[in-house]
Amino acid sequence: MKYSPKQMKEQLEKKEFGFKKKFGQNFIVDENIINSIISKADITKDCMVIEIGPGAGSLTYKLAASAKQVLCYEIDTTLQNVLEENLKDLKNVDIIYQDFLEANVKQDLANYKFEKLYVVANLPYYITTPIIIKLIEDEIPVDKIVVMVQKEVGNRFKAHPGSKDYSSLSVYLNYYFEISKLLDVSRNIFIPKPNVDSIVVEFKRKESTYQLNDSQLFFQLVRDSFRQKRKTLRNNLKHYDLSLVETVLNEYHYDLSVRAEQLSIEIFVAIANRLSKKK
Ligand code: SAM
C-alpha cells in the first residue's frame, strides 16, 4: 500500500487517473493521520465498517486490518483498477461502485453478520450533510460514525438552540448521537491540497432521553419547521394542525410566533408525539 505523496501520485499517474473536483477527491497521504483515525475510532474485530469513498484505498487498507469486514461505496469507477491493485491481498473488503446517496444500504448489509456497525470515512465535502442525513433517515443501525469533514461544517454539527448554526440537522444529530471532535487535520496531508482545514468528528449513538412515537413524522416536522429559517412556525407549519402545535408550544411558554432555531429537541419531540397521536 502506498502512502507517500510521491508514490501515490506516481501510481495514479501511471494509471492515468485524474482527480475529480466534482467528487470531492482529496486523498490522504499521511499514514500517521490514518493511524490516529483508526485508533480513535476504536475499531475491533467484531466491527463491520462502512466506508464512503475509499479513493485510492489508504484508509480502507488499515480499516480492513482492524475490523471484521469493510464495505465501501465508491462513485468513481475509474478508481476500480487502483483499488484492485492496492487492496488485492485483503479478503474482508467489498466495494460497491455506486453513488452512496442512491444505495440501499440496509439491503446491502443483509449479506453480512456483525455485532457492531461503524461508519468511518474521509467524506467528500460536497455531500457531507446529505450523507449524514441519509444514515439517519434510512435508519441504518450505526453504533458510531467517525468522519473527516471540513472544519466549519464539523463545528456546526454541535450547534445549540439560539445559535446561528442551529438547524434541522443539529436537531436530528443531537437527538441520536453524542458528538465530539477527535482530531484537527491540516490541509497539507491531502493530494490535491484543499482550501480548508478539516476535523475528525465522532458521533456515538446514545440512548435518547426522549421517546419518539413516529420518527418519520419527527423528521418531517423538523425539516418543515426550518424550511425558511427566518420565518415563524405559524408560516412554516401552515399545513399542520396549528392549534395542536400551539397547545404544545404554550406548555413550553412559546407561541406560534417562535422560530424553529429557538426550540430545543425536547419541544420538537413533544410536538411530533402529539401530532402522531392524532393521526
Ligand atoms: N478515502 C480516501 C482518502 O481518504 O484518501 C478518499 C477520500 S475523498 C475526500 C472522497 C471520496 O469519495 C472519493 O474517492 C470520491 O470519489 C468518493 N465519492 C464522492 N462522491 C461519492 C458518492 N456520492 N458516493 C460514493 N463515493 C463518493
PDB file of C-alpha atoms and ligand atoms in Angstrom, residues 8 17 20 22-29 34 37 51-60 72-77 79 83 96-102 120-127 131 148 189-191, ligand 1:
ATOM      1  CA  MET A   8       0.628   7.735  -4.670  1.00  0.00           C
ATOM      2  CA  PHE A  17      -6.149   8.802 -13.010  1.00  0.00           C
ATOM      3  CA  LYS A  20     -12.166  14.945  -9.942  1.00  0.00           C
ATOM      4  CA  LYS A  22     -16.825  17.290  -8.652  1.00  0.00           C
ATOM      5  CA  PHE A  23     -16.439  14.150  -6.498  1.00  0.00           C
ATOM      6  CA  GLY A  24     -14.620  15.999  -3.695  1.00  0.00           C
ATOM      7  CA  GLN A  25     -11.444  13.990  -4.252  1.00  0.00           C
ATOM      8  CA  ASN A  26      -8.713  14.899  -1.767  1.00  0.00           C
ATOM      9  CA  PHE A  27      -6.805  11.776  -0.819  1.00  0.00           C
ATOM     10  CA  ILE A  28      -4.950  11.333   2.478  1.00  0.00           C
ATOM     11  CA  VAL A  29      -1.231  10.786   2.077  1.00  0.00           C
ATOM     12  CA  ILE A  34      -4.787   7.299   9.172  1.00  0.00           C
ATOM     13  CA  ILE A  37      -8.295   7.859  12.935  1.00  0.00           C
ATOM     14  CA  GLU A  51     -16.503   3.479   4.251  1.00  0.00           C
ATOM     15  CA  ILE A  52     -17.954   6.061   1.888  1.00  0.00           C
ATOM     16  CA  GLY A  53     -15.439   6.972  -0.806  1.00  0.00           C
ATOM     17  CA  PRO A  54     -12.338   4.742  -0.431  1.00  0.00           C
ATOM     18  CA  GLY A  55     -10.430   6.781  -3.059  1.00  0.00           C
ATOM     19  CA  ALA A  56      -7.114   5.003  -3.590  1.00  0.00           C
ATOM     20  CA  GLY A  57      -7.743   2.808  -0.540  1.00  0.00           C
ATOM     21  CA  SER A  58      -5.253   4.129   2.003  1.00  0.00           C
ATOM     22  CA  LEU A  59      -7.779   4.346   4.859  1.00  0.00           C
ATOM     23  CA  THR A  60      -9.544   1.204   3.637  1.00  0.00           C
ATOM     24  CA  CYS A  72     -17.123   0.556   0.663  1.00  0.00           C
ATOM     25  CA  TYR A  73     -19.192   2.688  -1.677  1.00  0.00           C
ATOM     26  CA  GLU A  74     -17.248   4.493  -4.409  1.00  0.00           C
ATOM     27  CA  ILE A  75     -18.921   6.614  -7.083  1.00  0.00           C
ATOM     28  CA  ASP A  76     -15.857   6.918  -9.333  1.00  0.00           C
ATOM     29  CA  THR A  77     -15.459   3.752 -11.392  1.00  0.00           C
ATOM     30  CA  LEU A  79     -10.687   4.129  -9.325  1.00  0.00           C
ATOM     31  CA  LEU A  83      -8.338  -0.096  -5.647  1.00  0.00           C
ATOM     32  CA  ILE A  96     -19.813  -1.286  -4.407  1.00  0.00           C
ATOM     33  CA  TYR A  97     -19.301   1.187  -7.252  1.00  0.00           C
ATOM     34  CA  GLN A  98     -22.328   3.342  -6.715  1.00  0.00           C
ATOM     35  CA  ASP A  99     -23.387   6.776  -5.519  1.00  0.00           C
ATOM     36  CA  PHE A 100     -23.789   6.238  -1.775  1.00  0.00           C
ATOM     37  CA  LEU A 101     -26.803   8.551  -1.738  1.00  0.00           C
ATOM     38  CA  GLU A 102     -28.598   6.134  -4.097  1.00  0.00           C
ATOM     39  CA  VAL A 120     -15.574   5.554   9.085  1.00  0.00           C
ATOM     40  CA  ALA A 121     -14.688   7.849   6.201  1.00  0.00           C
ATOM     41  CA  ASN A 122     -12.927  10.871   4.838  1.00  0.00           C
ATOM     42  CA  LEU A 123     -16.114  12.285   3.373  1.00  0.00           C
ATOM     43  CA  PRO A 124     -16.450  14.015   0.002  1.00  0.00           C
ATOM     44  CA  TYR A 125     -17.049  17.571   1.227  1.00  0.00           C
ATOM     45  CA  TYR A 126     -19.758  18.468  -1.273  1.00  0.00           C
ATOM     46  CA  ILE A 127     -22.187  15.956   0.238  1.00  0.00           C
ATOM     47  CA  ILE A 131     -24.612  11.556   3.739  1.00  0.00           C
ATOM     48  CA  MET A 148     -13.325  13.646   8.450  1.00  0.00           C
ATOM     49  CA  ILE A 189      -1.881  15.976   4.299  1.00  0.00           C
ATOM     50  CA  PHE A 190      -4.037  15.667   1.191  1.00  0.00           C
ATOM     51  CA  ILE A 191      -3.434  15.489  -2.520  1.00  0.00           C
TER      52      ILE A 191
HETATM   53  N1  SAM B   1     -10.904   7.736   1.469  1.00  0.00           N
HETATM   54  C1  SAM B   1      -9.975   8.359   0.540  1.00  0.00           C
HETATM   55  C2  SAM B   1      -8.876   9.023   1.314  1.00  0.00           C
HETATM   56  O1  SAM B   1      -9.123   9.401   2.452  1.00  0.00           O
HETATM   57  O2  SAM B   1      -7.786   9.176   0.774  1.00  0.00           O
HETATM   58  C3  SAM B   1     -10.688   9.354  -0.387  1.00  0.00           C
HETATM   59  C4  SAM B   1     -11.484  10.447   0.263  1.00  0.00           C
HETATM   60  S1  SAM B   1     -12.054  11.691  -0.848  1.00  0.00           S
HETATM   61  C5  SAM B   1     -12.220  13.072   0.256  1.00  0.00           C
HETATM   62  C6  SAM B   1     -13.757  11.292  -1.127  1.00  0.00           C
HETATM   63  C7  SAM B   1     -14.035  10.026  -1.911  1.00  0.00           C
HETATM   64  O3  SAM B   1     -15.460   9.874  -2.026  1.00  0.00           O
HETATM   65  C8  SAM B   1     -13.511  10.000  -3.324  1.00  0.00           C
HETATM   66  O4  SAM B   1     -12.944   8.744  -3.589  1.00  0.00           O
HETATM   67  C9  SAM B   1     -14.761  10.193  -4.204  1.00  0.00           C
HETATM   68  O5  SAM B   1     -14.661   9.634  -5.494  1.00  0.00           O
HETATM   69  C10 SAM B   1     -15.810   9.496  -3.356  1.00  0.00           C
HETATM   70  N2  SAM B   1     -17.190   9.960  -3.585  1.00  0.00           N
HETATM   71  C11 SAM B   1     -17.610  11.201  -3.938  1.00  0.00           C
HETATM   72  N3  SAM B   1     -18.935  11.248  -4.023  1.00  0.00           N
HETATM   73  C12 SAM B   1     -19.397   9.996  -3.711  1.00  0.00           C
HETATM   74  C13 SAM B   1     -20.692   9.406  -3.634  1.00  0.00           C
HETATM   75  N4  SAM B   1     -21.806  10.129  -3.888  1.00  0.00           N
HETATM   76  N5  SAM B   1     -20.808   8.104  -3.316  1.00  0.00           N
HETATM   77  C14 SAM B   1     -19.672   7.360  -3.064  1.00  0.00           C
HETATM   78  N6  SAM B   1     -18.419   7.874  -3.119  1.00  0.00           N
HETATM   79  C15 SAM B   1     -18.276   9.176  -3.429  1.00  0.00           C
END
